[in-house]
mmCIF file of N, CA and C in Angstrom:
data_model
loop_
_atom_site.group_PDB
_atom_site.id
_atom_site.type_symbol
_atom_site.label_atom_id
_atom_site.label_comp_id
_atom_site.label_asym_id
_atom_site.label_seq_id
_atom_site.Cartn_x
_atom_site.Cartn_y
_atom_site.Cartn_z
ATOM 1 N N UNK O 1 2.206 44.509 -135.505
ATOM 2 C CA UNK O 1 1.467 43.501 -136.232
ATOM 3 C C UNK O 1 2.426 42.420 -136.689
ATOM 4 N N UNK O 2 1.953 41.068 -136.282
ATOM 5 C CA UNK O 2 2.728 39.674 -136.507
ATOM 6 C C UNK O 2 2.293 39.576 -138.047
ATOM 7 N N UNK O 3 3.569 38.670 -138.316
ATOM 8 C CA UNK O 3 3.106 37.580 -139.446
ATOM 9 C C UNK O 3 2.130 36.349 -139.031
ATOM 10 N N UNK O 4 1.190 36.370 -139.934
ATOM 11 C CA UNK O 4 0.390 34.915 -139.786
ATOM 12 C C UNK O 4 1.108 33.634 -139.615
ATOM 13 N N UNK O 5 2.398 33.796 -141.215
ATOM 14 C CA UNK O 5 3.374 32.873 -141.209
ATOM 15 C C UNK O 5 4.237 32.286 -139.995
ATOM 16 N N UNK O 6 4.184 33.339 -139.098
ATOM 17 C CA UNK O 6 5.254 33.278 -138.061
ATOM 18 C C UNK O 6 6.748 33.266 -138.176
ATOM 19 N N UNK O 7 7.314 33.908 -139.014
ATOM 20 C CA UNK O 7 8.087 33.842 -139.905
ATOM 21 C C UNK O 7 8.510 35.710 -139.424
ATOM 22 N N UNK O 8 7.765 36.154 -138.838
ATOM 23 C CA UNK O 8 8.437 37.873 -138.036
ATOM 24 C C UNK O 8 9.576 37.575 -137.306
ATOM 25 N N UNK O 9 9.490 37.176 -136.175
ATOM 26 C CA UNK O 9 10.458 37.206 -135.292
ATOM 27 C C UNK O 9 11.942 36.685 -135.739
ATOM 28 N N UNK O 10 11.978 35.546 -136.724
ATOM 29 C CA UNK O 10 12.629 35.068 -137.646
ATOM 30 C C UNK O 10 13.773 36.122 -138.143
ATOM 31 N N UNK O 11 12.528 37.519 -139.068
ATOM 32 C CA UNK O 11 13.282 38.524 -139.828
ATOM 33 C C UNK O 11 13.264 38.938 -139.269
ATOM 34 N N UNK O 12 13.000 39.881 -137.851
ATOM 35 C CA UNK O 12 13.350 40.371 -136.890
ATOM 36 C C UNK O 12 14.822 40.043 -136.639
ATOM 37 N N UNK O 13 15.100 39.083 -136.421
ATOM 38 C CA UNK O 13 16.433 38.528 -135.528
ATOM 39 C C UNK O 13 17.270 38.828 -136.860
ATOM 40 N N UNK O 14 17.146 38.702 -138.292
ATOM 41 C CA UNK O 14 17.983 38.726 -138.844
ATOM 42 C C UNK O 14 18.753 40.242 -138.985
ATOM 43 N N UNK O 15 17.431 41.099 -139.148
ATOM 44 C CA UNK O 15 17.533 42.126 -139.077
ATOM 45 C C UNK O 15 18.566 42.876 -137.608
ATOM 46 N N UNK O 16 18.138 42.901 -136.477
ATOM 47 C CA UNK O 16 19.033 42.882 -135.582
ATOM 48 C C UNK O 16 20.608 41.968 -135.302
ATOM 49 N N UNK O 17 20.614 41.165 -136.015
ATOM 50 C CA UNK O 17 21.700 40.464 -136.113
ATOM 51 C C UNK O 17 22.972 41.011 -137.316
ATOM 52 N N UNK O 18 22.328 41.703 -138.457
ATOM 53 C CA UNK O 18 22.468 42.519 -139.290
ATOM 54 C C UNK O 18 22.963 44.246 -138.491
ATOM 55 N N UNK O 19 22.558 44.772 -137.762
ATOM 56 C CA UNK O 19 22.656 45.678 -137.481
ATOM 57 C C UNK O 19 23.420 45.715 -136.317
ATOM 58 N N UNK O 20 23.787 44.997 -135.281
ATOM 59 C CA UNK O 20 25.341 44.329 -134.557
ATOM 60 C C UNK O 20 26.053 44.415 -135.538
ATOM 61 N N UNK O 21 26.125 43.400 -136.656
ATOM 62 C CA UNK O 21 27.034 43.175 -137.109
ATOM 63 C C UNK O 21 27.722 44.636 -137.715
ATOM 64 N N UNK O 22 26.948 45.653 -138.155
ATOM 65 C CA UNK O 22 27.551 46.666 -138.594
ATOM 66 C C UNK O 22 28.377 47.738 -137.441
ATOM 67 N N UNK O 23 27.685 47.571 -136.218
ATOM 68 C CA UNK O 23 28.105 48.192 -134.899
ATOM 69 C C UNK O 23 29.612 47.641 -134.516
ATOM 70 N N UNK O 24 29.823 46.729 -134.578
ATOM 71 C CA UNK O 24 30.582 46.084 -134.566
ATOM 72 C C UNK O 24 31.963 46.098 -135.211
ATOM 73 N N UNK O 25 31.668 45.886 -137.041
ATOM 74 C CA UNK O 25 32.258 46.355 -137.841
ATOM 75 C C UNK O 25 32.899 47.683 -137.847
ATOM 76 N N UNK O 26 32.041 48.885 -137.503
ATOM 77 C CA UNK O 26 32.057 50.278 -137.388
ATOM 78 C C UNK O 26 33.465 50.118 -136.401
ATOM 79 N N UNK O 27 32.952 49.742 -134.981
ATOM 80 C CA UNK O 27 34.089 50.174 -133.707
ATOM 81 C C UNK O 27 34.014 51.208 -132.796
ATOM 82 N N UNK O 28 33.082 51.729 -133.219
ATOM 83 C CA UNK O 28 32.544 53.262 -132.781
ATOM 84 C C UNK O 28 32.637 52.838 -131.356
ATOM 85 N N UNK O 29 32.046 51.909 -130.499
ATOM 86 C CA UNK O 29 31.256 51.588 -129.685
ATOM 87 C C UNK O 29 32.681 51.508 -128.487
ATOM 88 N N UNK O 30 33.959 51.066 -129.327
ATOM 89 C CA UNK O 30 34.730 50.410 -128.603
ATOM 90 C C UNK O 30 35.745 52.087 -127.585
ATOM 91 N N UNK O 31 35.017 52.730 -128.134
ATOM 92 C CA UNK O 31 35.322 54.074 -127.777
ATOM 93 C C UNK O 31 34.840 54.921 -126.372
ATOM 94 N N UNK O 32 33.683 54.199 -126.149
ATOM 95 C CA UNK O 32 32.718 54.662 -125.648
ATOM 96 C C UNK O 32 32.615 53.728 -124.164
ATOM 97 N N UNK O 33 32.098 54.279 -122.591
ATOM 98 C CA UNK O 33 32.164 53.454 -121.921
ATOM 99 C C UNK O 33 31.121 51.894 -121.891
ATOM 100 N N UNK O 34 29.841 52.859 -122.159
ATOM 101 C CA UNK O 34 28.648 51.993 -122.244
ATOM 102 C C UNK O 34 27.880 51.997 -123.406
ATOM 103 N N UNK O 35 27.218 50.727 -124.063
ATOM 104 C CA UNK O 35 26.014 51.046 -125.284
ATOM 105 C C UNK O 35 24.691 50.256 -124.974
ATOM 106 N N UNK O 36 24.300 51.580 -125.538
ATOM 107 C CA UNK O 36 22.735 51.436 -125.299
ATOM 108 C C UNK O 36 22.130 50.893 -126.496
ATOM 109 N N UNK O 37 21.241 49.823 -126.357
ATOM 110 C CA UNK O 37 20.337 49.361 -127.392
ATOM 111 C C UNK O 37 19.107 49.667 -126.758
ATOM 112 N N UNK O 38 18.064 50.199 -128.032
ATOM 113 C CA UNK O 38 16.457 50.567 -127.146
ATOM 114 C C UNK O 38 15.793 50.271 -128.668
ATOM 115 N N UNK O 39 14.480 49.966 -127.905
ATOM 116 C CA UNK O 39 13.065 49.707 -129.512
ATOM 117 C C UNK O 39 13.029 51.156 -129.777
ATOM 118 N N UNK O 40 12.396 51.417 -130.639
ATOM 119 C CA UNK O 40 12.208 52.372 -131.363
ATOM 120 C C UNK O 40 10.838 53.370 -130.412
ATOM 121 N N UNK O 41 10.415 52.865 -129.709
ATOM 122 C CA UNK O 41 9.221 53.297 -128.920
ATOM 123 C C UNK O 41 9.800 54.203 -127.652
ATOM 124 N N UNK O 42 11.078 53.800 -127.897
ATOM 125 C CA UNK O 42 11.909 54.509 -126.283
ATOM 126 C C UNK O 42 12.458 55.711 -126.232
ATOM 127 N N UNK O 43 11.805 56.169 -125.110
ATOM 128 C CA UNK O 43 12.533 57.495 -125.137
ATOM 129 C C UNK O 43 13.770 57.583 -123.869
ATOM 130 N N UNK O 44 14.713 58.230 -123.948
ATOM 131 C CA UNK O 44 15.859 58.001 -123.059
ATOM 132 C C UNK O 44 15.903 60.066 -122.549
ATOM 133 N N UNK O 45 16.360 59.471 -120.950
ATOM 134 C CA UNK O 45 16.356 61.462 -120.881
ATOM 135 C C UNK O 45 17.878 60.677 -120.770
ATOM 136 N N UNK O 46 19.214 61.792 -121.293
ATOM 137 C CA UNK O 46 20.239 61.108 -121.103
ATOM 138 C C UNK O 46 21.038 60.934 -119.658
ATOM 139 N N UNK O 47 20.820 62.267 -119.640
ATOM 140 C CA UNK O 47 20.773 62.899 -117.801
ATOM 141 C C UNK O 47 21.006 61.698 -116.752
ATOM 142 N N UNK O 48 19.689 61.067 -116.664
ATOM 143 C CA UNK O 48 19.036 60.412 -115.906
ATOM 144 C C UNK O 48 19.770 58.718 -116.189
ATOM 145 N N UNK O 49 19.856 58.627 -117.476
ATOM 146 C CA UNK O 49 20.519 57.347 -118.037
ATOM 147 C C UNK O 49 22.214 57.115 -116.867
ATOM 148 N N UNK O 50 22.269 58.344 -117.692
ATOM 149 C CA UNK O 50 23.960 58.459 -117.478
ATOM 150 C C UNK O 50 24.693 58.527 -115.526
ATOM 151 N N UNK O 51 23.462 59.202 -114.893
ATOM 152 C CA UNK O 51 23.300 58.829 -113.460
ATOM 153 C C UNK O 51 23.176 57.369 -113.050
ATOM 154 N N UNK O 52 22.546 57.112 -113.650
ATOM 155 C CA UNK O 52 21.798 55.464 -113.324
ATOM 156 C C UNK O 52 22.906 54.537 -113.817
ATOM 157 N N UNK O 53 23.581 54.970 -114.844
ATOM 158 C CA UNK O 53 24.905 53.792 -114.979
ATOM 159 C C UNK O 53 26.030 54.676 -114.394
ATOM 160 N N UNK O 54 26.398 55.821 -113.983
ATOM 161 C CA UNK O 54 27.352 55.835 -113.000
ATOM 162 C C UNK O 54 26.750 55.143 -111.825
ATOM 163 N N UNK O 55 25.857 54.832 -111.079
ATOM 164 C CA UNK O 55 25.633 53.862 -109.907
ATOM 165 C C UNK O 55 26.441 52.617 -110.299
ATOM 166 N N UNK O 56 26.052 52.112 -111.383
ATOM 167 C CA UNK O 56 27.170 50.972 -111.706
ATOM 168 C C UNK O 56 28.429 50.910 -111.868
ATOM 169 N N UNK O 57 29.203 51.802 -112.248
ATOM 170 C CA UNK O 57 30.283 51.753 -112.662
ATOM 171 C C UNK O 57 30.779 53.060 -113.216
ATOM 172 N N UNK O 58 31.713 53.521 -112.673
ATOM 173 C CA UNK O 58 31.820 54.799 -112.475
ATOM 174 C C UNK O 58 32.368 55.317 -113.804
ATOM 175 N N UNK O 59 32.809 56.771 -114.229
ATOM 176 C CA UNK O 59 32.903 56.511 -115.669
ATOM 177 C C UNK O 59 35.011 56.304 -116.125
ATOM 178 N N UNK O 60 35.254 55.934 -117.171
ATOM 179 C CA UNK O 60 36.519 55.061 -116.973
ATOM 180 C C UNK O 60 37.193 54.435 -116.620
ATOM 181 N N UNK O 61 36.467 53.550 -115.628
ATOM 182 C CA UNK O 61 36.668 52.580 -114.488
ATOM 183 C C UNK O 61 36.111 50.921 -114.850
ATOM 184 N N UNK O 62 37.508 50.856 -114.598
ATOM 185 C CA UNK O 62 37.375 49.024 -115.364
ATOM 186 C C UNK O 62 36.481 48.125 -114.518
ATOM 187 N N UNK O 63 35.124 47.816 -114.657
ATOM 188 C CA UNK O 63 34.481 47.231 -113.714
ATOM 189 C C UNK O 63 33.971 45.981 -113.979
ATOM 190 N N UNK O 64 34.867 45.107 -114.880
ATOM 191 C CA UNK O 64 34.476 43.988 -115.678
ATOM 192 C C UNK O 64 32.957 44.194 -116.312
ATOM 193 N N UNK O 65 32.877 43.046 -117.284
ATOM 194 C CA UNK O 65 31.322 43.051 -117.721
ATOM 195 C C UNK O 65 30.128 43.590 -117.001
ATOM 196 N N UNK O 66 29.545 44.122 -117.748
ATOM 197 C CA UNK O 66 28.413 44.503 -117.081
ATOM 198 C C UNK O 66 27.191 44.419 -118.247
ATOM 199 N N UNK O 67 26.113 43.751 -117.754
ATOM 200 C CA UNK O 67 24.699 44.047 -118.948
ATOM 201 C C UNK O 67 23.932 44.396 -118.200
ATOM 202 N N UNK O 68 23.036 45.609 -118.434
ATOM 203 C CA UNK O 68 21.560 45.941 -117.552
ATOM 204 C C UNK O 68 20.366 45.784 -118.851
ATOM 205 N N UNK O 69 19.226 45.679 -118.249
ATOM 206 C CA UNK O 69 18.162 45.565 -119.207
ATOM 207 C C UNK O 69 17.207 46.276 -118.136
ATOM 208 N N UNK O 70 15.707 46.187 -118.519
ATOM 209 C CA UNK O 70 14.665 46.899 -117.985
ATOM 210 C C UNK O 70 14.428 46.064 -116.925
ATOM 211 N N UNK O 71 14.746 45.257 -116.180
ATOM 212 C CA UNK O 71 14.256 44.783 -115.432
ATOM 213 C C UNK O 71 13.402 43.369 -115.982
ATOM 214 N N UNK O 72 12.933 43.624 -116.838
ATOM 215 C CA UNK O 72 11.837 42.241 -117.533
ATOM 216 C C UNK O 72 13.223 40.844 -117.599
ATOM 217 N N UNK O 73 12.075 39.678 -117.329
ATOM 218 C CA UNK O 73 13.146 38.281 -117.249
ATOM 219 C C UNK O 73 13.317 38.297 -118.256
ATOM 220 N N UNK O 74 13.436 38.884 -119.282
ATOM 221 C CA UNK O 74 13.927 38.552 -120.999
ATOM 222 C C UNK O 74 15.012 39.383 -121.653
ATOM 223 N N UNK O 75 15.362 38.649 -122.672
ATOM 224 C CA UNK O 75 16.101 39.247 -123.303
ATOM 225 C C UNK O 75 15.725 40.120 -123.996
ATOM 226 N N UNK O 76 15.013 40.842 -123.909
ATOM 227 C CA UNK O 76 14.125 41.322 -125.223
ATOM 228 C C UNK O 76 13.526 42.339 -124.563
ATOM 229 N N UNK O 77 13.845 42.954 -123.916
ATOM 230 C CA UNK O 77 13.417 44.279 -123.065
ATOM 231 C C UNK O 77 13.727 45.809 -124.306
ATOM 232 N N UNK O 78 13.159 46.664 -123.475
ATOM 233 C CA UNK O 78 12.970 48.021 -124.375
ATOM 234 C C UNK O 78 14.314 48.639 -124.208
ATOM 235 N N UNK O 79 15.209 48.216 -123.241
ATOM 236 C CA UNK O 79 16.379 48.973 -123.248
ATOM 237 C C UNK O 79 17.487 47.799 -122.621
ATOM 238 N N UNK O 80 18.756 47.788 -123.426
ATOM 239 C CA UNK O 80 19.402 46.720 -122.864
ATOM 240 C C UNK O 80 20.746 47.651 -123.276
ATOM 241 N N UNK O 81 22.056 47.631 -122.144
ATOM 242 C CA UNK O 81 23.094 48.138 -121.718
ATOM 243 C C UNK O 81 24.289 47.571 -121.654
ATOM 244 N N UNK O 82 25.208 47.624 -122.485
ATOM 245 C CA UNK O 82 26.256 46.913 -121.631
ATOM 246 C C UNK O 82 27.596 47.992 -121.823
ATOM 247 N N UNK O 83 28.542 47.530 -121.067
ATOM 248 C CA UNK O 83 29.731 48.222 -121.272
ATOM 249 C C UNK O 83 30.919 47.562 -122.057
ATOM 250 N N UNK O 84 31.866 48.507 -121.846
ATOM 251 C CA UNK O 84 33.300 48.164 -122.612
ATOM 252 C C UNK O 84 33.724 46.330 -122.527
#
């Protein structure tokens, strides 16, 4: 459910912009080969994840940038990926 105001997507972004910023801060991430961002609606088998990004890039293997998303032309997909 939207705001009438239109004024959601707004606190949306702040909110996610807020919650990078703590990911970030943390470092956790910088540990790790790949991170996953997903909506709250998503379910992940990891199994299957973790197959699907070894096709990309194998694991500890410097394969420059990489971002995957769901396939949708947006930024704003249910699952968005990137690596080290």
């Amino acid at each position: 459910a939207g705001s009438k105001s239109g004024s959601q997507p707004l606190n949306d972004a702040a909110i996610f912009a807020e919650a990078w910023n703590q990911v970030f801060l943390d470092g956790a991430f910088k540990k790790q080969d790949w991170t996953v961002k997903v909506d709250v609606d998503v379910v992940i088998v990891p199994g299957v994840l973790r197959r699907l990004l070894a096709s990309h890039c194998k694991p500890h293997q410097n394969c420059g940038p990489l971002y995957l998303e769901d396939g949708s032309s947006t930024i704003q997909g249910p699952i968005q990926v990137l690596n080290k």
